[in-house]
Tab-separated table of C-alpha atoms in Angstrom:
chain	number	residue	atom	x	y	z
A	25	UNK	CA	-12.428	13.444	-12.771
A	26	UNK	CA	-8.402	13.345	-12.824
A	27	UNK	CA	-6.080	10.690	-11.222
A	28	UNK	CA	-2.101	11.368	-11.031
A	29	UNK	CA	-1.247	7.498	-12.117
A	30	UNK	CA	2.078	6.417	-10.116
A	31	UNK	CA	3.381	3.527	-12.336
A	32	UNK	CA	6.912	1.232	-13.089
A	33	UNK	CA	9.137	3.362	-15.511
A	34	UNK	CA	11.070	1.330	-18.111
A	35	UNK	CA	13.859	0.544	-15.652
A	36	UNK	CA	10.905	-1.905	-14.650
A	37	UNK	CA	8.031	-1.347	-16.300
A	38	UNK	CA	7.010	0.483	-19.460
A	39	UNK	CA	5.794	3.984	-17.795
A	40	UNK	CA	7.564	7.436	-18.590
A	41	UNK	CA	6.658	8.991	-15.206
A	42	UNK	CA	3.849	10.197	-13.523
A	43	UNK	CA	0.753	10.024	-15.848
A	44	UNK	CA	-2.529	11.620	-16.068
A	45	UNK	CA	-5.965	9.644	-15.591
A	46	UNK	CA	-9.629	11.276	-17.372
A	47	UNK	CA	-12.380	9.513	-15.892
A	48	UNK	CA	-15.873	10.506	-17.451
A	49	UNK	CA	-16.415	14.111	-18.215
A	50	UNK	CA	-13.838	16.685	-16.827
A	51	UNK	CA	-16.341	18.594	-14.845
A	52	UNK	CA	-18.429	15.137	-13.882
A	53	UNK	CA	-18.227	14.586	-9.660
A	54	UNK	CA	-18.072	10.923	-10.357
A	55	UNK	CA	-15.783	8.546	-12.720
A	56	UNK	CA	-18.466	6.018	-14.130
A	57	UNK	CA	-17.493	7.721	-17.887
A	58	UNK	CA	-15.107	6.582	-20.504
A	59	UNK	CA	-11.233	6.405	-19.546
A	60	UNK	CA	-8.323	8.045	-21.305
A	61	UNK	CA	-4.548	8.659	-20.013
A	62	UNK	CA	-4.111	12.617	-20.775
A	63	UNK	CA	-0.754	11.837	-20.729
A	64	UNK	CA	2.535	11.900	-18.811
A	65	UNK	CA	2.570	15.093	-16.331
A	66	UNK	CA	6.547	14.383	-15.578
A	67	UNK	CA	8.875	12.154	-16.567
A	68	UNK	CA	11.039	9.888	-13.513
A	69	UNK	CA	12.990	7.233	-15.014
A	70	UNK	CA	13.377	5.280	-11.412
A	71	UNK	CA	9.537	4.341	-11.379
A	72	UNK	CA	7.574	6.894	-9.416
A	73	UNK	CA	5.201	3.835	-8.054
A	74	UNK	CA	3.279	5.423	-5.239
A	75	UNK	CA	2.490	9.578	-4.833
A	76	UNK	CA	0.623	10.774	-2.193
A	77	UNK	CA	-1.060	14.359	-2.400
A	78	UNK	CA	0.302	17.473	-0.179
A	79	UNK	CA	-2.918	17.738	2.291
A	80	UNK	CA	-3.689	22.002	2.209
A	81	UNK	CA	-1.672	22.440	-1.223
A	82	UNK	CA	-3.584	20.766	-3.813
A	83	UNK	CA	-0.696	21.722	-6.224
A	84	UNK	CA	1.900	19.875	-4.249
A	85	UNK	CA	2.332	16.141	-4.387
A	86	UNK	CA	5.078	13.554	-3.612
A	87	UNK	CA	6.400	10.621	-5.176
A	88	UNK	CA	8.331	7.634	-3.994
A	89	UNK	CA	11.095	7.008	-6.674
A	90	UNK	CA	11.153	3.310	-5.822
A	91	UNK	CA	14.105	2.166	-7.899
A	92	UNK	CA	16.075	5.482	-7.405
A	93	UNK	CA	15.709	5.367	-2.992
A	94	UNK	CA	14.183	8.959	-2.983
A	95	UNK	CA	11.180	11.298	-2.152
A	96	UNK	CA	10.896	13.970	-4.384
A	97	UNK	CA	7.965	16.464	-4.043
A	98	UNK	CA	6.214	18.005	-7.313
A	99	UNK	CA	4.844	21.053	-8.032
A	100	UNK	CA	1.654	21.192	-10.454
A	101	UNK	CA	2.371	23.900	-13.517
A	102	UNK	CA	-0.426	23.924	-15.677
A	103	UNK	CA	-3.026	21.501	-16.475
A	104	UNK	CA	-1.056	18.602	-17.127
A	105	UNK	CA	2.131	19.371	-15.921
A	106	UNK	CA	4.069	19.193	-12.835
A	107	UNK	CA	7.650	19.994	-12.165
A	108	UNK	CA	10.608	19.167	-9.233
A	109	UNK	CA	9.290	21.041	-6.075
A	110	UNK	CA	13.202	21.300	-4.304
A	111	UNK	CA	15.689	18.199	-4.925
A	112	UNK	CA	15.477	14.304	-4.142
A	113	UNK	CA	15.815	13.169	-0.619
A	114	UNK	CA	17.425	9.697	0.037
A	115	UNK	CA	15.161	7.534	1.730
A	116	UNK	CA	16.185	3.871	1.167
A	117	UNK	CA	16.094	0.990	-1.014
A	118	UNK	CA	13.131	0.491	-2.738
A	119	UNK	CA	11.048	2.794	-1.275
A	120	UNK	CA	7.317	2.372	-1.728
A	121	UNK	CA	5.306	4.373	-0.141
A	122	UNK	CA	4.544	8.199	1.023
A	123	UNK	CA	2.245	9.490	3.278
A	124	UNK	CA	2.441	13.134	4.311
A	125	UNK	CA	0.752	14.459	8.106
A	126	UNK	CA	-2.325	15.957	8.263
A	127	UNK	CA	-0.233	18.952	9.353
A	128	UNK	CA	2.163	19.060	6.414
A	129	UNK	CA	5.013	19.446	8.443
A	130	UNK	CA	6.497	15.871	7.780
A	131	UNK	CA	6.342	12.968	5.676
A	132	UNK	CA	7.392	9.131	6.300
A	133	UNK	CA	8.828	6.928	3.795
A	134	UNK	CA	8.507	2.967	3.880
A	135	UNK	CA	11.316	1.459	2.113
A	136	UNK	CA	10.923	-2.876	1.038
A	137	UNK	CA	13.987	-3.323	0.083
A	138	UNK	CA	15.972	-2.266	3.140
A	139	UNK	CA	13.331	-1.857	5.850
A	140	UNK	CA	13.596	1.581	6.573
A	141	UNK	CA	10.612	3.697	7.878
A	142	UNK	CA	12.393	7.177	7.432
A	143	UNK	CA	10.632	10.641	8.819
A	144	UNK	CA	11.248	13.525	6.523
A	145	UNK	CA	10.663	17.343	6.882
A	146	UNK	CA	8.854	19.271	5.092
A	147	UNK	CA	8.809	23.100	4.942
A	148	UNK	CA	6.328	25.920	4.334
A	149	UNK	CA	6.596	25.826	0.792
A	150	UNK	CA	6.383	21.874	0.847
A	151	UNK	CA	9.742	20.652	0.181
A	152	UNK	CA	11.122	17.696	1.683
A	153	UNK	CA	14.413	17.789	3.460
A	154	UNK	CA	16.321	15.963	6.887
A	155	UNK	CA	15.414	12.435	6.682
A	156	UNK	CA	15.353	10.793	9.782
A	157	UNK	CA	15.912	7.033	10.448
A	158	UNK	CA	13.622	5.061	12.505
A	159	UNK	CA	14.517	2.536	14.697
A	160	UNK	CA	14.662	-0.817	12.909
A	161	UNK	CA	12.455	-3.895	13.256
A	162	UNK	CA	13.533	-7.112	14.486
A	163	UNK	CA	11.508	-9.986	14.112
A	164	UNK	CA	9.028	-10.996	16.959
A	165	UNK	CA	8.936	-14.576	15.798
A	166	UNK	CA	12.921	-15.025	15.647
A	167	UNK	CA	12.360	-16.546	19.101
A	168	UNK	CA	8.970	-18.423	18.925
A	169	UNK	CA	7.556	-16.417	21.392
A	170	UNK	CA	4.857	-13.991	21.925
A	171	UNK	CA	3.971	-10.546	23.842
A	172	UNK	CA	1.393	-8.455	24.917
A	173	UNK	CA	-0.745	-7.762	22.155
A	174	UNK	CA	0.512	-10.004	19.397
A	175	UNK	CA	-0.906	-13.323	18.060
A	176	UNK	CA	2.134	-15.694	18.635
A	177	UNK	CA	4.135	-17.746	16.295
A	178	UNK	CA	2.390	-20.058	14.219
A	179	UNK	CA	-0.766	-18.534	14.950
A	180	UNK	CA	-4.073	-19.229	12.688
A	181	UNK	CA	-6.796	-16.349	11.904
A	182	UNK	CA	-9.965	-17.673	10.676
A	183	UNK	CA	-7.672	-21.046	9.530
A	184	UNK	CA	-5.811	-19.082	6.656
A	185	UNK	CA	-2.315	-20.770	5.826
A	186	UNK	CA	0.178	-18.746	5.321
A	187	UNK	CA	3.336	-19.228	3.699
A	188	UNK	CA	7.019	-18.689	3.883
A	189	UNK	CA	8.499	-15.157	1.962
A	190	UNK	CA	10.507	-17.561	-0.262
A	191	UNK	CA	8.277	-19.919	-1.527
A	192	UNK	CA	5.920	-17.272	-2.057
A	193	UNK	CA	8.213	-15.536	-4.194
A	194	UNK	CA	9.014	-18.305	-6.212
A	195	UNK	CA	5.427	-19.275	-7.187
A	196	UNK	CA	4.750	-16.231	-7.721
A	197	UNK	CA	7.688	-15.600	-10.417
A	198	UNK	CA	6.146	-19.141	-11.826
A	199	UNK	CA	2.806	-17.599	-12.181
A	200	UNK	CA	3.611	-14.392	-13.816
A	201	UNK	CA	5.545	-16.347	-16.504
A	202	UNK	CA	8.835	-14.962	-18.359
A	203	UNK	CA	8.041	-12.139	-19.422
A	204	UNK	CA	6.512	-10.516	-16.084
A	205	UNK	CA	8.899	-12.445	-13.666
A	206	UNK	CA	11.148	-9.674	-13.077
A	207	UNK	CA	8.281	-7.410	-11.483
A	208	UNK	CA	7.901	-9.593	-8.639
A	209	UNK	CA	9.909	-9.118	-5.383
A	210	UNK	CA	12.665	-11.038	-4.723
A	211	UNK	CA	11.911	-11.788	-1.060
A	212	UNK	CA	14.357	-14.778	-1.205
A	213	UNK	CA	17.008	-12.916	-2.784
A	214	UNK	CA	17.874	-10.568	0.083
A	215	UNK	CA	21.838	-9.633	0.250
A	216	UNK	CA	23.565	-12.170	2.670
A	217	UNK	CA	26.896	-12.568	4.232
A	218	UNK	CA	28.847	-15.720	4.683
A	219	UNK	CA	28.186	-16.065	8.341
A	220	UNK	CA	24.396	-15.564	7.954
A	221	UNK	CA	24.408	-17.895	4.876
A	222	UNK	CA	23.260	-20.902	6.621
A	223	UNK	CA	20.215	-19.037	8.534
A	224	UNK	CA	19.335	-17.965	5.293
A	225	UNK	CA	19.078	-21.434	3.720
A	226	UNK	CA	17.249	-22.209	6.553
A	227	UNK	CA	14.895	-19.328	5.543
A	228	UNK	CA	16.251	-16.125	6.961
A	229	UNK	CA	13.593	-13.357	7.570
A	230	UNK	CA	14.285	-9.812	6.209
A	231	UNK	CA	12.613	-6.512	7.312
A	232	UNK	CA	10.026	-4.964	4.153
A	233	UNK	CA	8.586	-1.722	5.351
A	234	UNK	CA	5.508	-1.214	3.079
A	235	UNK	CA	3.164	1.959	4.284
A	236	UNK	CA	2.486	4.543	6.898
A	237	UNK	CA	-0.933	5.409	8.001
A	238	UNK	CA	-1.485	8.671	10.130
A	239	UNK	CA	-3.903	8.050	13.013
A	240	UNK	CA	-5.731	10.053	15.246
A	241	UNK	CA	-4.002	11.380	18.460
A	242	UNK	CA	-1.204	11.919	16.630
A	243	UNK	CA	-0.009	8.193	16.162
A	244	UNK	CA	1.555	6.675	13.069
A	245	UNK	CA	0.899	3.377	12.078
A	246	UNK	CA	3.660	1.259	9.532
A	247	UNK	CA	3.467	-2.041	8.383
A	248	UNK	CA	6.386	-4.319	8.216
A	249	UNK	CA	5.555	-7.287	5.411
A	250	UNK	CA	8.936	-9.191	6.184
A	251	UNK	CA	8.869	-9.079	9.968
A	252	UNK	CA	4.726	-9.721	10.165
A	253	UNK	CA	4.323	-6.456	12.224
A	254	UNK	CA	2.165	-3.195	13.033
A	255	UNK	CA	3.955	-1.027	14.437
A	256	UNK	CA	2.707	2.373	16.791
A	257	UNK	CA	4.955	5.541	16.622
A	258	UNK	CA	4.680	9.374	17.676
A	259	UNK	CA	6.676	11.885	15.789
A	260	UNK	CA	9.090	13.726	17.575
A	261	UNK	CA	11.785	16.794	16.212
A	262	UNK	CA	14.470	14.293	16.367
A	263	UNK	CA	12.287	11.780	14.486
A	264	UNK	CA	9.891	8.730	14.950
A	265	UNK	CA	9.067	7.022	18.255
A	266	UNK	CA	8.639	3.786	19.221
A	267	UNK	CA	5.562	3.120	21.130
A	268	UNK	CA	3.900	-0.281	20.467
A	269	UNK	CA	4.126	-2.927	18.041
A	270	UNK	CA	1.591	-5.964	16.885
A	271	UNK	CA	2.911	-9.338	15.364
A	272	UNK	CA	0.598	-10.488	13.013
A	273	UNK	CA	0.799	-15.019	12.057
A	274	UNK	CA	4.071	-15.554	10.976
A	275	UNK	CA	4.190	-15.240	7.315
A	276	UNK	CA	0.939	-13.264	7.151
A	277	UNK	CA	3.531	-10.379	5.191
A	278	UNK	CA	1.103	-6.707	6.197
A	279	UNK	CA	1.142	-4.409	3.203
A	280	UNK	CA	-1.503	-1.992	3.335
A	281	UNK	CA	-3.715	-0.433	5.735
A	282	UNK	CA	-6.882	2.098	6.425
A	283	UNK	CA	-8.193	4.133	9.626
A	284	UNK	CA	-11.725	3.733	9.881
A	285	UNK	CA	-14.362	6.453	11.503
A	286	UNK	CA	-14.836	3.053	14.125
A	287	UNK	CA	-11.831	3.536	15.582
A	288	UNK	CA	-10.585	0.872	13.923
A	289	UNK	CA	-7.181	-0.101	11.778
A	290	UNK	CA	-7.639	-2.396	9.094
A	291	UNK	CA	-4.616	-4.104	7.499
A	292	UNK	CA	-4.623	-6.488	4.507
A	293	UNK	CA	-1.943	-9.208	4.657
A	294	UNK	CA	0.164	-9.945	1.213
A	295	UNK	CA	1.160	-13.367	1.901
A	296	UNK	CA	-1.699	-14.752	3.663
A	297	UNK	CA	-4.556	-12.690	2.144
A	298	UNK	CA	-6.677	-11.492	5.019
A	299	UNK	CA	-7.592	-8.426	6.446
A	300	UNK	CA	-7.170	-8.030	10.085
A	301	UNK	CA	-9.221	-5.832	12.647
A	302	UNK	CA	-6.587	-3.726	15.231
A	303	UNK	CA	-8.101	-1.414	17.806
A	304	UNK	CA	-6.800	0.420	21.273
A	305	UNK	CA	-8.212	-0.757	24.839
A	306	UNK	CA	-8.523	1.515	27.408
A	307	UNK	CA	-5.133	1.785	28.131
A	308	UNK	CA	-4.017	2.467	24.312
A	309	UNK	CA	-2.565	-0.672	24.082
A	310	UNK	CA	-3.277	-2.030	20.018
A	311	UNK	CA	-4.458	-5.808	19.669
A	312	UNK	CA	-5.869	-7.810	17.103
A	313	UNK	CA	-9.471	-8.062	17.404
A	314	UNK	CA	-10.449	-10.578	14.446
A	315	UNK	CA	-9.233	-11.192	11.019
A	316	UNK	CA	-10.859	-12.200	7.897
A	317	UNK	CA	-9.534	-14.571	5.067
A	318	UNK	CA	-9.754	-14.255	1.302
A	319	UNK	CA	-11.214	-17.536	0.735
A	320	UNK	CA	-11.650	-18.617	-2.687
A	321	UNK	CA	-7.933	-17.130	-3.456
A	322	UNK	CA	-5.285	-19.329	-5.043
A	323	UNK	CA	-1.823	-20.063	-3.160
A	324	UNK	CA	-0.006	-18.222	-5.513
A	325	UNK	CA	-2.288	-15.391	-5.067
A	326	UNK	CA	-0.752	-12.028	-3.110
A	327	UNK	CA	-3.421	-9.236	-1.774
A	328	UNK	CA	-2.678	-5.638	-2.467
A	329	UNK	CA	-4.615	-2.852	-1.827
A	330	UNK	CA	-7.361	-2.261	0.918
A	331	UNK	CA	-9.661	0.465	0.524
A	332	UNK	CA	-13.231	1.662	1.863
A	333	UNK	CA	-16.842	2.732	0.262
A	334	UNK	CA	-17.917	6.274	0.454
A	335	UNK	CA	-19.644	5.643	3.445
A	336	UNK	CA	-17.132	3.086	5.549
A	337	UNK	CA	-19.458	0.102	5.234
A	338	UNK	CA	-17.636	-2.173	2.986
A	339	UNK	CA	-14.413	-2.556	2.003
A	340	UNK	CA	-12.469	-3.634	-0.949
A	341	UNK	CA	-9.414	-5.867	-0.991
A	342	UNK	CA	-7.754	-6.454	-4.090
A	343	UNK	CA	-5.935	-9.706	-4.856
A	344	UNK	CA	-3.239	-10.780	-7.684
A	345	UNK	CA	-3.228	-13.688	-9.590
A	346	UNK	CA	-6.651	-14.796	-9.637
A	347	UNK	CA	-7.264	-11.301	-10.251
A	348	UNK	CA	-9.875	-10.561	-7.759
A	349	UNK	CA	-11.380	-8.272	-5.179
A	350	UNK	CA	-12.465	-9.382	-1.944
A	351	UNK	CA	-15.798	-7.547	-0.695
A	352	UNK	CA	-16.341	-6.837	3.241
A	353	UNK	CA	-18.902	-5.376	5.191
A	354	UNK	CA	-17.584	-3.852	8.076
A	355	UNK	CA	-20.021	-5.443	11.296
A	356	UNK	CA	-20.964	-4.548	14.694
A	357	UNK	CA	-18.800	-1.244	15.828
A	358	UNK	CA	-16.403	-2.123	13.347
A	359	UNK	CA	-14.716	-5.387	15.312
A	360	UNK	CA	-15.649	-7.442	12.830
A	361	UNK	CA	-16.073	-8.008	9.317
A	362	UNK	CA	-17.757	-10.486	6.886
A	363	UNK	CA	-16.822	-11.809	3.362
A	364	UNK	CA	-19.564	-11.345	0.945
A	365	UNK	CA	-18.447	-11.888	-2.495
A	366	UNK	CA	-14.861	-12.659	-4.396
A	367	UNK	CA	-15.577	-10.277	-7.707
A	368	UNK	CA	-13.016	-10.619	-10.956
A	369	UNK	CA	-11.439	-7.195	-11.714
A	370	UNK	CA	-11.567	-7.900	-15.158
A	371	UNK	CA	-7.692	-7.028	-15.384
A	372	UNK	CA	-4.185	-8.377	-14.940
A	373	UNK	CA	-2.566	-8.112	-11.665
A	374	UNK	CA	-4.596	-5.310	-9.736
A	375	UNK	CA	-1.923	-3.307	-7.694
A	376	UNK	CA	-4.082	-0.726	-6.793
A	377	UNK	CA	-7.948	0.370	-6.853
A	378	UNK	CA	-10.076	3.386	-5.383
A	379	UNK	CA	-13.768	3.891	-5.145
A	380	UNK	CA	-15.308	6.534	-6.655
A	381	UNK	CA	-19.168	7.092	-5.931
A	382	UNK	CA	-20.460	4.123	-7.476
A	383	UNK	CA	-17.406	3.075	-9.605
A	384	UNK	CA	-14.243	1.126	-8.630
A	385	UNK	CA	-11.097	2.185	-10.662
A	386	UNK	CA	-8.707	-0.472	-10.858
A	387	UNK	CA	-4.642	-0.359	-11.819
A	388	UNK	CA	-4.258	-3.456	-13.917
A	389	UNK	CA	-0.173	-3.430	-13.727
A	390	UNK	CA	0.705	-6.318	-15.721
A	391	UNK	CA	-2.145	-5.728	-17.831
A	392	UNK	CA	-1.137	-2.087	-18.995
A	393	UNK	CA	-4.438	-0.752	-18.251
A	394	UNK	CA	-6.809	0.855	-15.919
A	395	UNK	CA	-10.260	-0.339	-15.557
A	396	UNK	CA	-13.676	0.619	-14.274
A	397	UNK	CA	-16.560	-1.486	-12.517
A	398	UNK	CA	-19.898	-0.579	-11.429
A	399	UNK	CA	-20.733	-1.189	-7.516
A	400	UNK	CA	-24.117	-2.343	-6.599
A	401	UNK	CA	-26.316	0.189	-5.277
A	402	UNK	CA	-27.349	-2.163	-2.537
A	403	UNK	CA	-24.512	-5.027	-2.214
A	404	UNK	CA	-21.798	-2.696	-2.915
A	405	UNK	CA	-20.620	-5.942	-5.113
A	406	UNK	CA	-18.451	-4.999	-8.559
A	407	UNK	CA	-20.069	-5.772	-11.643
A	408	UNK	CA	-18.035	-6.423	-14.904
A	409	UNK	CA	-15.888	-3.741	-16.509
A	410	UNK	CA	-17.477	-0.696	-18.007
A	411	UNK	CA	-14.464	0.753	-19.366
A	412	UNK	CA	-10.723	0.413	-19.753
A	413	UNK	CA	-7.843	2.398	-21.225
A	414	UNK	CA	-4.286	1.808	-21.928
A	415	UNK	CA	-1.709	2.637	-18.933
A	416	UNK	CA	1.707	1.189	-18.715
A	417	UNK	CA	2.611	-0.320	-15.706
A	418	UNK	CA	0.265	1.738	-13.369
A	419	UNK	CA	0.554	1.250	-9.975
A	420	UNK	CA	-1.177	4.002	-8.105
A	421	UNK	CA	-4.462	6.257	-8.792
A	422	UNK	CA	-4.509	9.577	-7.003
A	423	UNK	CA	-7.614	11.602	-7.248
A	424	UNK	CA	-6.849	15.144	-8.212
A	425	UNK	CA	-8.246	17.864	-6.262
């Protein structure tokens, strides 16, 4: 198998642009084999760090030029090659993520460093165009209150602590050491003006949209790491609409999230490392239904990426710093799940992972390489690494198709 590998380009990392992952034999349905980087298939200086594949078009796919603020859509040429499918399209600072409707007639764009969650067009031929702000976030624990549907300030899931942006930030930077410092967000080093300088010292909350996940019914789900929300919207011609959001525990910091065949939304939570359960009553109304800590994590430790077995019952949550991945099994009718094992990764900082068959290929960003473990046939547990290969800075695996 193939993998377009999103990854930092030297602005911020080491990559050139969007590279090429070989996993086991070209022709092979699985990627237990030896791994090799084929090489880069385009070259984006502003760090390409998420793409996201065109869903009918299996030529088309779409980057988010994190350190540039755009969207630009590629088109594959070749074997190993892909070039600019139309031009860039501003989205916002530091945007990180792209996901693209099942329809392919939009995309949305999460943006960290500004907060943006920005709906963009997309035409026939696939090109993006007429980005659309969304409504911005405002924090639902500014006032220490709660609503309908939200788990109030201060709240505790399944006694996880969670801690403040800053000092997150900080111990992170500490961990990393020198020479990987500067990958690390800077959520205490958001711009600030002189009136707002003293609610900042007191610990100022910023807005860090982080993904968009396309539901059934039409919905669209986006997680909000600064403000500690889910939030519901429906797509409209003259953009996104508002119809629901979830607070998660102050602090908690949602990244990423999956739809499950349940009925279920599962979101893992940066800051705090846990994976919460969301699901619609009766009414359509979203709630928290349970959440599930990490344990065995370090406090310096920040989750990543969540992702499911072949078959929906376990799922995979991948943690930095002590390098791990958190194994659940998804129990009952998908309201609850269960810890079963903390595995090592075997790499450096796992941004990102994906499970193939019976193999989990991990991005090891601040290791420079990609990685492959073995799942248990029965416990769906990793096993130690089978094979690795050289990739700078990788931060996203995209099966080909």
């Amino acid at each position: 198998m193939r993998f377009w590998v999103g990854a930092y380009a030297p602005d911020t990392g080491s990559a050139e642009g969007i590279g090429i992952l070989q996993a086991g034999a070209s022709d092979a349905p699985d990627a237990g084999g030896p791994l090799g980087m084929v090489g880069t298939a385009v070259a984006a200086s502003g760090s390409p760090s998420w793409v996201a594949a065109h869903p009918t078009a299996s030529d088309i796919i779409y980057a988010a030029v994190e350190f540039d603020g755009t969207v630009q859509a590629y088109r594959r040429v070749g074997e190993t090659r892909l070039t600019p499918l139309g031009r860039p399209v501003d989205a916002g600072a530091a945007v990180c993520h792209v996901a693209v409707s099942p329809d392919a007639s939009f995309l949305v764009a999460s943006c960290w460093g500004d907060g943006r969650v920005v709906r963009i067009d997309l035409d026939a031929e696939g090109r993006p165009s007429r980005p659309i702000i969304a409504d911005e976030a405002a924090d639902p624990h500014g006032s220490g209150t709660s609503s309908e549907g939200t788990v109030s300030t201060g709240a505790r899931v399944s006694g996880a602590v969670v801690p403040d942006l800053a000092a997150a930030a900080r111990a992170l930077r500490a961990a990393a050491g020198e020479e990987y410092s500067h990958l690390i967000p800077a959520y205490d080093d958001a711009p600030e003006t002189d009136a707002e300088s003293e609610e900042a010292a007191a610990g100022d909350r910023v807005s860090r949209a982080h993904q968009a996940i396309f539901l059934p019914g039409g919905l669209v789900a986006t997680t909000d790491m600064g403000f500690d929300l889910v939030r519901f919207w429906r797509s409209t011609p003259s953009g996104l609409r508002l119809v629901q959001e979830v607070a998660l525990p102050q602090g908690s910091g949602p990244r990423h999230g999956i739809w499950h065949p349940s009925g279920h939304l599962y979101v893992v939570t940066e800051l705090s490392c846990e994976v919460f359960v969301l699901a619609a009553d009766r009414a359509g109304r979203w709630q928290v239904r349970s959440g599930e800590p990490l344990l065995g994590t370090l406090d310096t430790d920040t989750a990543a990426e969540l992702c499911a077995s072949r078959d929906g019952s376990t799922l995979y949550a991948g943690v930095r710093g002590s390098d791990t991945v958190g194994v659940l099994s998804v129990r009952g009718a998908g309201e609850e799940l269960q810890l079963t094992a903390l595995a090592e990764t075997g790499t450096h900082w796992p941004r990102h992972h994906v499970v193939v068959a019976d193999t989990l290929l991990v991005a090891g960003q601040l290791a420079h390489e990609i990685v492959s473990l073995p799942l248990d046939a029965r416990t769906g547990v990793p096993g130690r690494v089978r094979h690795r290969t050289p990739s700078p800075s990788p931060t996203r695996l995209l099966p080909m198709r």
